[in-house]
Every structure is written in structure tokens, then in C-alpha cells.
Short mmCIF file of C-alpha atoms and ligand atoms in Angstrom, two decimals:
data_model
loop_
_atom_site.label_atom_id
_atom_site.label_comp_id
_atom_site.label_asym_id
_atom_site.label_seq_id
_atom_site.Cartn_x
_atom_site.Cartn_y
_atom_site.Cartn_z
CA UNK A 154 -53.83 6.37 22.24
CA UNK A 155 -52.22 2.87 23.44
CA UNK A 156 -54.94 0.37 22.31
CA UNK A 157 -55.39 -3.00 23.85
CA UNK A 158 -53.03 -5.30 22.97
CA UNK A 159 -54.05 -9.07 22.71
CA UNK A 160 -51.52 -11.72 22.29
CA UNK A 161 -53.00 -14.68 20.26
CA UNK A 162 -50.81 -18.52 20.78
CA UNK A 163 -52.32 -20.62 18.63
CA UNK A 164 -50.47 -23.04 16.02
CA UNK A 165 -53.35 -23.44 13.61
CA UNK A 166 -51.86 -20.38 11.11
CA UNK A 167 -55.56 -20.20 9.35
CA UNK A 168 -57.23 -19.61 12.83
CA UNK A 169 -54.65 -17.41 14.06
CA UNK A 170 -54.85 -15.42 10.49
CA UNK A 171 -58.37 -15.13 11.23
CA UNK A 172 -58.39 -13.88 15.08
CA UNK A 173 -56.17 -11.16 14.23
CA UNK A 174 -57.78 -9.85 11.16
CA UNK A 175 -60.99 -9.51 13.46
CA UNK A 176 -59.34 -8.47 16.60
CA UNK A 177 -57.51 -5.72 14.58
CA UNK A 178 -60.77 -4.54 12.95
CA UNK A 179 -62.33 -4.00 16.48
CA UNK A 180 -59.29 -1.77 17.44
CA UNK A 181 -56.73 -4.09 19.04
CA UNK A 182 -53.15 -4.31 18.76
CA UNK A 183 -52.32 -7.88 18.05
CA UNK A 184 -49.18 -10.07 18.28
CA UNK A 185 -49.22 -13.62 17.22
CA UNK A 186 -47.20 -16.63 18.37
CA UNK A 187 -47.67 -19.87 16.95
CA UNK A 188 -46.21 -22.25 20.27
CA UNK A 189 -45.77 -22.00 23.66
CA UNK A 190 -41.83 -20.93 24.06
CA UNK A 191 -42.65 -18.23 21.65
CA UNK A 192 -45.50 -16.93 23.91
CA UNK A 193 -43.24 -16.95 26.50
CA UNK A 194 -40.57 -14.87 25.09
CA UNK A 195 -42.95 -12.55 23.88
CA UNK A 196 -44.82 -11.46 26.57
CA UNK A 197 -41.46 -11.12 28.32
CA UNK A 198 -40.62 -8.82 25.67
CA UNK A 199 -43.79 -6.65 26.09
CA UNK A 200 -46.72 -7.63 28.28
CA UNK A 201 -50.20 -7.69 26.51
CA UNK A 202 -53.47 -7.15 28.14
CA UNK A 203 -54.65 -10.43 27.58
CA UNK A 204 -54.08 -13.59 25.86
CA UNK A 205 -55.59 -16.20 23.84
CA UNK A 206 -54.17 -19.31 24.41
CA UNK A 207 -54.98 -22.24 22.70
CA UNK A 208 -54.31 -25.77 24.74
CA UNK A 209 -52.70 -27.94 22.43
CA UNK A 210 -49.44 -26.37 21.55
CA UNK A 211 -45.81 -27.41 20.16
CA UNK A 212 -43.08 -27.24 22.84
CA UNK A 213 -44.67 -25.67 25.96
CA UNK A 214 -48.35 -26.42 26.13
CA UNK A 215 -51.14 -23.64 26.68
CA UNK A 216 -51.63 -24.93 29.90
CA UNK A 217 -48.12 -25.06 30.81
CA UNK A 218 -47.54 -21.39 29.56
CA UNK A 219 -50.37 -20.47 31.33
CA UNK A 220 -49.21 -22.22 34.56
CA UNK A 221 -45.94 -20.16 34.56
CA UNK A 222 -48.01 -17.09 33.59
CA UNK A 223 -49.66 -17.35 37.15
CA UNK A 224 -46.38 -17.89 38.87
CA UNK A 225 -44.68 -14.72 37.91
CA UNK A 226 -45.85 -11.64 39.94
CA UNK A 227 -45.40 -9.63 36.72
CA UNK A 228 -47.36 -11.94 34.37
CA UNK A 229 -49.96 -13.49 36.82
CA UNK A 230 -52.60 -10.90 36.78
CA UNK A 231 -52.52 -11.31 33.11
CA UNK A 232 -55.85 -12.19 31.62
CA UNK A 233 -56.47 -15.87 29.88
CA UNK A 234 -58.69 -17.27 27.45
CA UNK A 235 -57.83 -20.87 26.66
CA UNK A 236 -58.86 -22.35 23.03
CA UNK A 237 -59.52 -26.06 22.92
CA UNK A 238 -60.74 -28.50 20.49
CA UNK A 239 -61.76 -30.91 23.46
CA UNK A 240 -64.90 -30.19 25.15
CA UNK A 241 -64.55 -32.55 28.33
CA UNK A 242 -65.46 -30.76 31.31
CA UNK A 243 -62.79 -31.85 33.35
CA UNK A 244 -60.52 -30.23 30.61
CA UNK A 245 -62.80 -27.12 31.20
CA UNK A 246 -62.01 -27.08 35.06
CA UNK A 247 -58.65 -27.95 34.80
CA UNK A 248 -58.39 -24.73 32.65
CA UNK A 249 -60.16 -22.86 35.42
CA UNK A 250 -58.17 -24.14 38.23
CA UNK A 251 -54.83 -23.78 36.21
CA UNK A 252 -55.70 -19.87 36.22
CA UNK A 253 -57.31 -19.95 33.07
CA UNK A 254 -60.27 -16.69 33.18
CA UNK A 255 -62.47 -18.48 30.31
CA UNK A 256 -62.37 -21.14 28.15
CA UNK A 257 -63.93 -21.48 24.12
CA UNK A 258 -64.01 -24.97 22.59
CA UNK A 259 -63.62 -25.14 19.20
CA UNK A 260 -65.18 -24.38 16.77
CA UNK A 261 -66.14 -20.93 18.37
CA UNK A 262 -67.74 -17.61 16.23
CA UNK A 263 -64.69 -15.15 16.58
CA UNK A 264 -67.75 -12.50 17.52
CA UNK A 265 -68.56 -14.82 20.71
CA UNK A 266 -64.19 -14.80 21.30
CA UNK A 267 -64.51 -11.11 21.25
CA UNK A 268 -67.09 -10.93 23.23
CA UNK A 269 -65.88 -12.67 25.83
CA UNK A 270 -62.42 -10.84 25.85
CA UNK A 271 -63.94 -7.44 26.34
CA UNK A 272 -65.94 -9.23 29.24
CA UNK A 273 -63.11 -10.68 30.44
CA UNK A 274 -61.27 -7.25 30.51
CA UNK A 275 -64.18 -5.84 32.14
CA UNK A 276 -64.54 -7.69 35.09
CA UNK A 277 -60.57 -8.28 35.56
CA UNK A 278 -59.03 -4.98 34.37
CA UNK A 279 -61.92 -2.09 34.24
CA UNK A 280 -59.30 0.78 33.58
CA UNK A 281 -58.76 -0.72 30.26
CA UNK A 282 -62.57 -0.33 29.04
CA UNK A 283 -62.89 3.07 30.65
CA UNK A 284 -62.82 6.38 29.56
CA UNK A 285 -61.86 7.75 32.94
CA UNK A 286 -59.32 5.94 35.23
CA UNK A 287 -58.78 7.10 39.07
CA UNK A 288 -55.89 6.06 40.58
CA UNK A 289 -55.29 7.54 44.21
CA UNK A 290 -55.21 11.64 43.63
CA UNK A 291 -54.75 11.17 40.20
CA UNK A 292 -57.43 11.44 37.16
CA UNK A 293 -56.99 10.88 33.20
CA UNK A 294 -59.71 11.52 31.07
CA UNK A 295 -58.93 9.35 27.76
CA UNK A 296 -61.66 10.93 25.74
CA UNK A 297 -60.59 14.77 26.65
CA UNK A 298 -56.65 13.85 27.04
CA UNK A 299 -57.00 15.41 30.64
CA UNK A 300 -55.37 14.63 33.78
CA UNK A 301 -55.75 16.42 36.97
CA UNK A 302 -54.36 15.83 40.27
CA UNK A 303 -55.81 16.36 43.15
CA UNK A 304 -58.54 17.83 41.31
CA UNK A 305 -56.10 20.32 39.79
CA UNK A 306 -55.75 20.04 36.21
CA UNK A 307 -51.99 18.67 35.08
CA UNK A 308 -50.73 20.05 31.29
CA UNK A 309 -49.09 17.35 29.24
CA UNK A 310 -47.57 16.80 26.36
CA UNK A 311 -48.69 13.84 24.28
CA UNK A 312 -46.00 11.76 25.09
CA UNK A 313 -45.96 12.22 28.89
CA UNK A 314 -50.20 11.36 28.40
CA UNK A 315 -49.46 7.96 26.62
CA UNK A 316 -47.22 7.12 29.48
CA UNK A 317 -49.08 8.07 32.38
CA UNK A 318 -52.27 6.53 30.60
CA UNK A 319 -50.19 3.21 30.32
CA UNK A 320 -49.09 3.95 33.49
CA UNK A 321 -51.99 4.43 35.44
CA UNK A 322 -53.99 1.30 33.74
CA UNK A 323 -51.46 -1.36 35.84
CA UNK A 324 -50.90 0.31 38.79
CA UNK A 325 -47.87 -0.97 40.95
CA UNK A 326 -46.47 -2.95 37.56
CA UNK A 327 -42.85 -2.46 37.21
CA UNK A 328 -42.18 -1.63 33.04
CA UNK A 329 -38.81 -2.09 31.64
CA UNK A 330 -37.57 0.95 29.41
CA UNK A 331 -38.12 -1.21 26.19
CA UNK A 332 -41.30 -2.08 27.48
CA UNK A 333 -42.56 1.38 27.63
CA UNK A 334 -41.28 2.35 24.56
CA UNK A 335 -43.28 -0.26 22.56
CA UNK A 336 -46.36 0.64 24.26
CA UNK A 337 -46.06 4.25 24.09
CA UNK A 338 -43.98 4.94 21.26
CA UNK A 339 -44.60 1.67 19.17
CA UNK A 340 -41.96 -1.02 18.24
CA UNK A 341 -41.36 -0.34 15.03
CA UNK A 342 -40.09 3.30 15.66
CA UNK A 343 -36.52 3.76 16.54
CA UNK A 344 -36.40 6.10 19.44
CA UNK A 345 -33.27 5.37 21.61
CA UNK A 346 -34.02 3.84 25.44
CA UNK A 347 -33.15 6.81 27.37
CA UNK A 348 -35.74 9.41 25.59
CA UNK A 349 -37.63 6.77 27.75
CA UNK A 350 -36.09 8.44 31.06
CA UNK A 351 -36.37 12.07 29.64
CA UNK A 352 -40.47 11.92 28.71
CA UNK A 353 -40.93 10.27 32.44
CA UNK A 354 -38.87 13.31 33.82
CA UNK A 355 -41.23 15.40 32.23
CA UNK A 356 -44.22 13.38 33.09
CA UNK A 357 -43.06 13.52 37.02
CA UNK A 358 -41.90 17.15 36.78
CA UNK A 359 -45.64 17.82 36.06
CA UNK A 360 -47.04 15.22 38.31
CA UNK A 361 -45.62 17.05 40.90
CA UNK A 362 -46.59 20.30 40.07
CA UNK A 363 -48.07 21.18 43.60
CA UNK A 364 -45.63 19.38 45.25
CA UNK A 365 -48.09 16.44 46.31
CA UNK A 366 -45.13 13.56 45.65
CA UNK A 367 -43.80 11.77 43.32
CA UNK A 368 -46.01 9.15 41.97
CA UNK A 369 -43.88 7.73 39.73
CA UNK A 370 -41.26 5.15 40.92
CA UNK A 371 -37.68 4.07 39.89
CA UNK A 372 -36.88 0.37 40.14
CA UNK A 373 -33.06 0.03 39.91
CA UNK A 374 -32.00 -1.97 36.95
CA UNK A 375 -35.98 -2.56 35.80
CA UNK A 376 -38.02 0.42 35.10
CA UNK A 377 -40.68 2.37 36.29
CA UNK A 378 -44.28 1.63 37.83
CA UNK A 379 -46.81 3.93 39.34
CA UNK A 380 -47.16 3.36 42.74
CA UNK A 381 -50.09 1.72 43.96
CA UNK A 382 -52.31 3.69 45.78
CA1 CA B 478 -53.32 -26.32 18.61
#
């Protein structure tokens, strides 16, 4: 099952070392970048679930990257926790009013950063913390690796789950191809872009079992999102 991935932008290599090794133990997928243009490329490449974003950065600075975060309809929803080794408060509400969701000063325990991310993803994306998403006539149950529509249960393969489970948890959120298939199938496998289109033929095929609609739309030249509700 698609774990949680964090992104972690922070230059200090021993503190980003450290983040991941504990982030990783507590079951999430973690990608590293050590400045701001290299955050930026990366969660082009594949949007995380949240990121850590330290302030002072080389290049583009945390609150720069996280100022062009909020601009981008695709990366604005995007959870942030800014890292800073100032403690001003006007730094603090800066952070806040940049779009920033929470806000450590260093030194932190990386059991408080944890902490707060799972709160964070709690109050800002529930479906990620939850066993059982709804989204409009559709169900998944993560635990049981059920889905039902309508309250009629939908067979799929394991494949066709990961997606519509990565699916369902950003609703309306347009994936590229490549983006799905690091999510679902990991990026390290090779599996060419168009199984991509073949898995969400399947996945729609049974979607629409009982002819309630397709669910699953085709943006021209992008990807594929589930509709919002
Ligand atoms: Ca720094």
C-alpha cells in the first residue's frame, strides 16, 4: 500500500540524515533535497504529502519555495512544516501568513516533528490517516483492500486498488502518467508509461460496473484525477 510520502528540504546533511532515518522507521516514504531549486523540481516530479521545509536555504529560500508552493493550484494544498533556527515571532507569523501549516525552531526532538506532521495531516488531509476513505458513491477500505460503489462491492486487482486508493486520497488532483507510476508502482521499477493507461482502463472498466459513470477523468496532455464529488 502507497505510504505517505514526506519530502524533507533541509541543507544541514546530518539533520536531514536524521529526519529520514526516523521518518522511514515510522512508515514513510521519504525524499530528500538539500536547497530550494531542488525542492522545486522534485515535487514537480512527484508530489509528496507533505513537506518539511527548513527556512534558510541555498538558492531559493524555504519561504520562497513555499510561497510558489501556494501559488500553484496543483502544489498549494500541499502541507508545510517550516524548520528554523530563529525563534522571533514575527519570523513565526511570517511563516504562517506565507502559507506555512506549522513551524519547529531548532533544535526540535524529531518525535515532537513527527508528531506534528501526523497532526498536520490530520486536520489538513484526513483520507491520508484513515482506514476508510468516502469519496461521493465510492468506498475503499485500506485495511480489507475493499471498494464498493454505491454500496456494491467493486473486485480489483492490486494494481487498479493502489491507484484508486491514490486516487481517491486527492480528489479532483490532476496526476501525470509518471506521477502515478511512482506512487503506485514505485520509481525504481521500470514499467513503461502506458501500462499506466491500461491498469486505469481496468480500474474504470470496474468502476463502472453498474453503469453509475465514469469517475475517473482524462486531462488531455496531463493525466488523470478523480473527479471531485
Ligand atoms: Ca538551513
Amino acid at each position: 500500500m502507497a505510504s505517505t510520502r514526506v519530502l524533507v528540504v533541509e541543507d544541514e546533511e546530518a539533520l536531514a540524515t536524521l529526519l529520514e532515518y526516523n521518518l522511514k522507521r515510522e512508515d514513510f516514504e521519504v525524499a530528500l533535497a538539500s536547497d530550494g531549486e531542488e525542492a522545486l523540481m522534485k515535487i514537480d516530479e512527484s508530489l509528496p504529502d507533505i513537506v518539511i521545509l527548513d527556512w534558510m536555504l541555498p538558492k531559493v529560500s524555504g519561504i520562497e519555495v513555499c510561497r510558489r508552493l501556494r501559488l500553484k493550484p496543483e502544489t498549494k494544498n500541499i502541507p508545510v512544516i517550516m524548520l528554523t533556527a530563529r525563534s522571533e515571532e514575527s519570523d513565526r507569523i511570517r511563516g504562517l501568513e506565507i502559507g506555512a501549516d506549522d513551524y519547529m525552531t531548532k533544535p526540535f526532538s524529531t518525535n515532537e516533528l513527527i508528531a506534528r506532521v501526523r497532526a498536520v495531516l490530520r486536520r489538513i488531509r484526513p483520507a491520508l490517516v484513515q482506514d476508510e476513505i468516502t469519496h461521493g458513491d465510492l468506498k475503499v477500505d485500506r485495511t480489507a483492500h475493499r471498494v464498493w460503489r454505491d454500496d456494491k462491492e467493486i473486485h480489483l486487482g492490486p494494481t487498479e486498488f493502489r491507484l484508486l486508493d491514490h486516487l481517491i486520497r486527492h480528489p479532483g488532483r490532476v496526476f501525470s502518467r509518471e506521477q502515478l507510476l511512482n506512487a503506485v508502482w514505485g520509481s525504481d521499477v521500470f514499467v513503461e508509461v502506458r501500462t499506466v493507461d491500461v491498469h486505469i482502463g481496468r480500474l474504470r472498466k470496474a468502476l463502472n460496473k453498474y453503469n453509475q459513470g465514469d469517475p475517473i477523468r482524462t486531462v488531455r496532455s496531463a493525466g488523470y484525477a478523480l473527479d471531485a464529488a
